[in-house]
Amino acid sequence: HWMTFSNEHLKVFRVENAPGDTTLTHIHRVDSLYFFFSESQVQGTKWKEEPKDDVLQDGEVRYGDHGTTCTLIHKIHNKSRPVMMCLDVEFAGFHQESAEFPAKRPKTEPPSISPPLKLIKERPAVRVYTIDVAAGSSCSCALPFAKVLLVVHRGARIRGTLGECFVKAGDVFFREGPEEMKLEVLGTRRDLRLWIVELLY
């Protein structure tokens, strides 16, 4: 694990586990999202438990309620040929707020959204959406969120709200809004896919 981004709301760690490698035993203490960038067969071993096999899918997003339900102590062994790449996004701000206000937070309704935004996951700390923009095309969409983390799943050369640059898988951008986001994918070879993480705290 190495940290690629941090502020008072969250921390982002990048994990790349080579074929046949095993991570050190480590601990997760706060609620987290895990974004997976490759299809991998892994074996996870929790503290004082037997190893268990697992299959990770490219584009899969998982939520771990480590701060609100159970601390996780484990290690991961990569059994497959590709490098297992993952982003671990820890919601430190949510953990601090939950400790100060332990009563169950009321569930809020998702904001009104329109294509190309698509809601794919909702958990106590966050909602996760996707945006797909085809090569050579553009889009404009409202992000009606106070705080948001943009995670690149499939990279491309782009122009717009994020500037003109080549974004790569695993790149992240923290934004405060609401705002209107404009994205143009330059060239004809690479489609763009983003995960949009709305922070609910």
mmCIF file of C-alpha atoms in Angstrom:
data_model
loop_
_atom_site.group_PDB
_atom_site.id
_atom_site.type_symbol
_atom_site.label_atom_id
_atom_site.label_comp_id
_atom_site.label_asym_id
_atom_site.label_seq_id
_atom_site.Cartn_x
_atom_site.Cartn_y
_atom_site.Cartn_z
ATOM 1 C CA HIS A 1 0.000 0.000 0.000
ATOM 2 C CA TRP A 2 1.211 3.507 -0.701
ATOM 3 C CA MET A 3 -0.718 6.742 -0.235
ATOM 4 C CA THR A 4 -1.552 8.710 -3.382
ATOM 5 C CA PHE A 5 -3.921 11.330 -1.942
ATOM 6 C CA SER A 6 -4.972 12.590 1.482
ATOM 7 C CA ASN A 7 -7.046 15.382 3.021
ATOM 8 C CA GLU A 8 -9.239 15.830 6.111
ATOM 9 C CA HIS A 9 -12.055 13.805 4.520
ATOM 10 C CA LEU A 10 -10.334 10.730 3.090
ATOM 11 C CA LYS A 11 -7.127 8.911 2.237
ATOM 12 C CA VAL A 12 -6.404 7.014 -0.971
ATOM 13 C CA PHE A 13 -3.976 4.065 -1.051
ATOM 14 C CA ARG A 14 -2.835 2.283 -4.199
ATOM 15 C CA VAL A 15 -2.203 -1.465 -4.011
ATOM 16 C CA GLU A 16 -0.340 -3.464 -6.663
ATOM 17 C CA ASN A 17 0.164 -7.116 -5.779
ATOM 18 C CA ALA A 18 2.361 -9.013 -8.269
ATOM 19 C CA PRO A 19 1.562 -12.625 -9.284
ATOM 20 C CA GLY A 20 2.484 -14.996 -6.468
ATOM 21 C CA ASP A 21 3.113 -12.190 -3.972
ATOM 22 C CA THR A 22 1.516 -11.862 -0.539
ATOM 23 C CA THR A 23 0.935 -8.588 1.263
ATOM 24 C CA LEU A 24 2.112 -8.051 4.796
ATOM 25 C CA THR A 25 -0.552 -8.576 7.450
ATOM 26 C CA HIS A 26 -2.224 -5.195 7.866
ATOM 27 C CA ILE A 27 -5.222 -3.584 9.560
ATOM 28 C CA HIS A 28 -8.220 -1.571 8.294
ATOM 29 C CA ARG A 29 -9.801 0.583 11.014
ATOM 30 C CA VAL A 30 -12.111 2.916 9.082
ATOM 31 C CA ASP A 31 -14.851 2.442 6.504
ATOM 32 C CA SER A 32 -13.383 2.037 3.024
ATOM 33 C CA LEU A 33 -14.218 1.598 -0.649
ATOM 34 C CA TYR A 34 -12.154 -0.786 -2.757
ATOM 35 C CA PHE A 35 -11.908 -0.205 -6.514
ATOM 36 C CA PHE A 36 -10.499 -3.089 -8.569
ATOM 37 C CA PHE A 37 -8.722 -2.631 -11.901
ATOM 38 C CA SER A 38 -7.985 -6.219 -12.932
ATOM 39 C CA GLU A 39 -9.577 -9.640 -12.842
ATOM 40 C CA SER A 40 -7.678 -11.613 -10.225
ATOM 41 C CA GLN A 41 -7.888 -14.759 -8.160
ATOM 42 C CA VAL A 42 -6.691 -14.088 -4.638
ATOM 43 C CA GLN A 43 -6.558 -15.805 -1.269
ATOM 44 C CA GLY A 44 -7.366 -13.752 1.790
ATOM 45 C CA THR A 45 -6.385 -14.719 5.299
ATOM 46 C CA LYS A 46 -8.020 -12.920 8.215
ATOM 47 C CA TRP A 47 -6.390 -12.851 11.637
ATOM 48 C CA LYS A 48 -6.815 -16.240 13.369
ATOM 49 C CA GLU A 49 -8.919 -17.610 10.471
ATOM 50 C CA GLU A 50 -8.312 -20.097 7.662
ATOM 51 C CA PRO A 51 -7.455 -18.745 4.159
ATOM 52 C CA LYS A 52 -10.370 -18.183 1.770
ATOM 53 C CA ASP A 53 -10.266 -17.912 -2.026
ATOM 54 C CA ASP A 54 -11.874 -14.936 -3.739
ATOM 55 C CA VAL A 55 -12.322 -13.699 -7.324
ATOM 56 C CA LEU A 56 -11.997 -9.986 -8.052
ATOM 57 C CA GLN A 57 -13.529 -8.494 -11.188
ATOM 58 C CA ASP A 58 -12.213 -5.586 -13.215
ATOM 59 C CA GLY A 59 -14.501 -2.634 -12.404
ATOM 60 C CA GLU A 60 -15.806 -4.145 -9.166
ATOM 61 C CA VAL A 61 -16.411 -1.822 -6.202
ATOM 62 C CA ARG A 62 -16.646 -3.156 -2.642
ATOM 63 C CA TYR A 63 -17.390 -1.418 0.666
ATOM 64 C CA GLY A 64 -15.812 -2.381 3.961
ATOM 65 C CA ASP A 65 -17.545 -1.153 7.137
ATOM 66 C CA HIS A 66 -14.383 -1.524 9.215
ATOM 67 C CA GLY A 67 -14.926 1.564 11.359
ATOM 68 C CA THR A 68 -18.618 1.071 12.101
ATOM 69 C CA THR A 69 -18.895 -2.729 12.369
ATOM 70 C CA CYS A 70 -15.636 -4.685 12.400
ATOM 71 C CA THR A 71 -11.945 -3.919 12.214
ATOM 72 C CA LEU A 72 -10.240 -6.041 9.547
ATOM 73 C CA ILE A 73 -6.791 -7.601 10.044
ATOM 74 C CA HIS A 74 -5.698 -9.667 7.043
ATOM 75 C CA LYS A 75 -3.231 -10.408 4.263
ATOM 76 C CA ILE A 76 -3.851 -11.071 0.552
ATOM 77 C CA HIS A 77 -2.062 -13.556 -1.735
ATOM 78 C CA ASN A 78 -2.353 -13.066 -5.513
ATOM 79 C CA LYS A 79 -2.895 -16.489 -7.112
ATOM 80 C CA SER A 80 -3.350 -15.238 -10.697
ATOM 81 C CA ARG A 81 -1.006 -14.035 -13.456
ATOM 82 C CA PRO A 82 -2.034 -10.350 -13.738
ATOM 83 C CA VAL A 83 -0.927 -7.791 -11.190
ATOM 84 C CA MET A 84 -3.789 -7.262 -8.749
ATOM 85 C CA MET A 85 -4.383 -3.502 -8.749
ATOM 86 C CA CYS A 86 -6.730 -1.858 -6.279
ATOM 87 C CA LEU A 87 -7.442 1.546 -4.768
ATOM 88 C CA ASP A 88 -8.347 1.579 -1.075
ATOM 89 C CA VAL A 89 -10.225 4.786 -0.218
ATOM 90 C CA GLU A 90 -10.470 5.278 3.546
ATOM 91 C CA PHE A 91 -13.181 7.626 4.836
ATOM 92 C CA ALA A 92 -11.344 9.056 7.828
ATOM 93 C CA GLY A 93 -13.737 12.011 8.107
ATOM 94 C CA PHE A 94 -16.740 9.689 8.317
ATOM 95 C CA HIS A 95 -15.068 7.680 11.069
ATOM 96 C CA GLN A 96 -14.362 10.827 13.109
ATOM 97 C CA GLU A 97 -17.903 12.115 12.650
ATOM 98 C CA SER A 98 -19.387 8.738 13.622
ATOM 99 C CA ALA A 99 -17.322 8.724 16.813
ATOM 100 C CA GLU A 100 -18.582 12.200 17.751
ATOM 101 C CA PHE A 101 -22.196 11.461 16.783
ATOM 102 C CA PRO A 102 -22.701 7.726 17.371
ATOM 103 C CA ALA A 103 -26.484 7.746 16.867
ATOM 104 C CA LYS A 104 -27.606 6.213 13.573
ATOM 105 C CA ARG A 105 -27.556 8.857 10.873
ATOM 106 C CA PRO A 106 -30.828 9.324 8.953
ATOM 107 C CA LYS A 107 -30.767 7.975 5.435
ATOM 108 C CA THR A 108 -30.974 10.678 2.802
ATOM 109 C CA GLU A 109 -32.493 10.367 -0.641
ATOM 110 C CA PRO A 110 -30.090 10.421 -3.605
ATOM 111 C CA PRO A 111 -30.068 13.782 -5.395
ATOM 112 C CA SER A 112 -31.767 14.137 -8.738
ATOM 113 C CA ILE A 113 -29.270 12.985 -11.358
ATOM 114 C CA SER A 114 -29.392 12.503 -15.107
ATOM 115 C CA PRO A 115 -27.358 10.551 -17.677
ATOM 116 C CA PRO A 116 -24.494 9.935 -18.062
ATOM 117 C CA LEU A 117 -24.409 9.629 -14.234
ATOM 118 C CA LYS A 118 -25.474 6.161 -13.066
ATOM 119 C CA LEU A 119 -25.829 5.200 -9.387
ATOM 120 C CA ILE A 120 -24.209 1.794 -8.721
ATOM 121 C CA LYS A 121 -23.693 1.621 -4.931
ATOM 122 C CA GLU A 122 -24.993 3.314 -1.780
ATOM 123 C CA ARG A 123 -23.538 2.905 1.696
ATOM 124 C CA PRO A 124 -23.653 4.949 4.942
ATOM 125 C CA ALA A 125 -20.635 7.098 4.054
ATOM 126 C CA VAL A 126 -20.932 7.373 0.275
ATOM 127 C CA ARG A 127 -22.792 6.922 -2.966
ATOM 128 C CA VAL A 128 -20.908 5.691 -6.030
ATOM 129 C CA TYR A 129 -21.808 6.591 -9.611
ATOM 130 C CA THR A 130 -20.212 5.923 -12.995
ATOM 131 C CA ILE A 131 -19.712 8.126 -16.054
ATOM 132 C CA ASP A 132 -18.802 6.679 -19.470
ATOM 133 C CA VAL A 133 -17.649 8.916 -22.321
ATOM 134 C CA ALA A 134 -16.816 7.320 -25.668
ATOM 135 C CA ALA A 135 -13.655 8.178 -27.585
ATOM 136 C CA GLY A 136 -14.090 11.275 -29.715
ATOM 137 C CA SER A 137 -17.202 12.436 -27.866
ATOM 138 C CA SER A 138 -18.033 14.813 -25.042
ATOM 139 C CA CYS A 139 -20.550 15.247 -22.249
ATOM 140 C CA SER A 140 -21.718 17.807 -19.734
ATOM 141 C CA CYS A 141 -23.420 16.820 -16.501
ATOM 142 C CA ALA A 142 -24.370 18.360 -13.182
ATOM 143 C CA LEU A 143 -22.608 17.056 -10.075
ATOM 144 C CA PRO A 144 -25.029 18.153 -7.315
ATOM 145 C CA PHE A 145 -22.655 17.102 -4.540
ATOM 146 C CA ALA A 146 -20.881 19.070 -1.806
ATOM 147 C CA LYS A 147 -17.805 16.816 -1.817
ATOM 148 C CA VAL A 148 -16.824 14.280 -4.452
ATOM 149 C CA LEU A 149 -13.879 12.054 -5.355
ATOM 150 C CA LEU A 150 -13.372 11.243 -9.040
ATOM 151 C CA VAL A 151 -11.603 7.918 -9.663
ATOM 152 C CA VAL A 152 -10.395 7.009 -13.166
ATOM 153 C CA HIS A 153 -11.229 3.437 -14.149
ATOM 154 C CA ARG A 154 -10.331 3.657 -17.838
ATOM 155 C CA GLY A 155 -8.018 6.460 -18.850
ATOM 156 C CA ALA A 156 -7.902 8.705 -21.928
ATOM 157 C CA ARG A 157 -6.717 12.116 -23.077
ATOM 158 C CA ILE A 158 -9.353 14.608 -21.990
ATOM 159 C CA ARG A 159 -10.209 18.294 -22.027
ATOM 160 C CA GLY A 160 -12.670 20.196 -19.857
ATOM 161 C CA THR A 161 -13.293 20.735 -16.141
ATOM 162 C CA LEU A 162 -10.191 18.730 -15.188
ATOM 163 C CA GLY A 163 -8.014 20.580 -17.691
ATOM 164 C CA GLU A 164 -6.362 19.087 -20.764
ATOM 165 C CA CYS A 165 -4.358 16.028 -19.803
ATOM 166 C CA PHE A 166 -4.005 12.267 -20.093
ATOM 167 C CA VAL A 167 -5.686 10.595 -17.123
ATOM 168 C CA LYS A 168 -4.637 7.069 -16.183
ATOM 169 C CA ALA A 169 -6.387 4.225 -14.381
ATOM 170 C CA GLY A 170 -6.144 4.904 -10.654
ATOM 171 C CA ASP A 171 -5.809 8.699 -10.913
ATOM 172 C CA VAL A 172 -8.028 10.570 -8.430
ATOM 173 C CA PHE A 173 -9.384 14.126 -8.228
ATOM 174 C CA PHE A 174 -11.104 15.656 -5.198
ATOM 175 C CA ARG A 175 -13.724 18.321 -5.975
ATOM 176 C CA GLU A 176 -16.069 20.530 -3.954
ATOM 177 C CA GLY A 177 -19.361 21.559 -5.499
ATOM 178 C CA PRO A 178 -21.949 21.480 -6.697
ATOM 179 C CA GLU A 179 -20.595 22.076 -10.171
ATOM 180 C CA GLU A 180 -21.230 21.443 -13.846
ATOM 181 C CA MET A 181 -18.604 19.038 -15.198
ATOM 182 C CA LYS A 182 -17.593 19.068 -18.845
ATOM 183 C CA LEU A 183 -15.540 16.257 -20.358
ATOM 184 C CA GLU A 184 -14.285 15.822 -23.909
ATOM 185 C CA VAL A 185 -12.388 12.671 -24.837
ATOM 186 C CA LEU A 186 -9.717 13.495 -27.411
ATOM 187 C CA GLY A 187 -8.760 10.974 -30.054
ATOM 188 C CA THR A 188 -10.599 7.903 -31.272
ATOM 189 C CA ARG A 189 -8.893 5.007 -29.497
ATOM 190 C CA ARG A 190 -9.650 5.289 -25.774
ATOM 191 C CA ASP A 191 -13.012 5.476 -23.996
ATOM 192 C CA LEU A 192 -13.186 7.161 -20.597
ATOM 193 C CA ARG A 193 -14.805 5.677 -17.504
ATOM 194 C CA LEU A 194 -14.948 7.435 -14.144
ATOM 195 C CA TRP A 195 -16.245 6.423 -10.759
ATOM 196 C CA ILE A 196 -17.860 9.377 -8.990
ATOM 197 C CA VAL A 197 -17.815 9.029 -5.193
ATOM 198 C CA GLU A 198 -20.257 11.337 -3.386
ATOM 199 C CA LEU A 199 -19.275 11.856 0.275
ATOM 200 C CA LEU A 200 -22.278 11.884 2.609
ATOM 201 C CA TYR A 201 -20.499 13.376 5.642
#
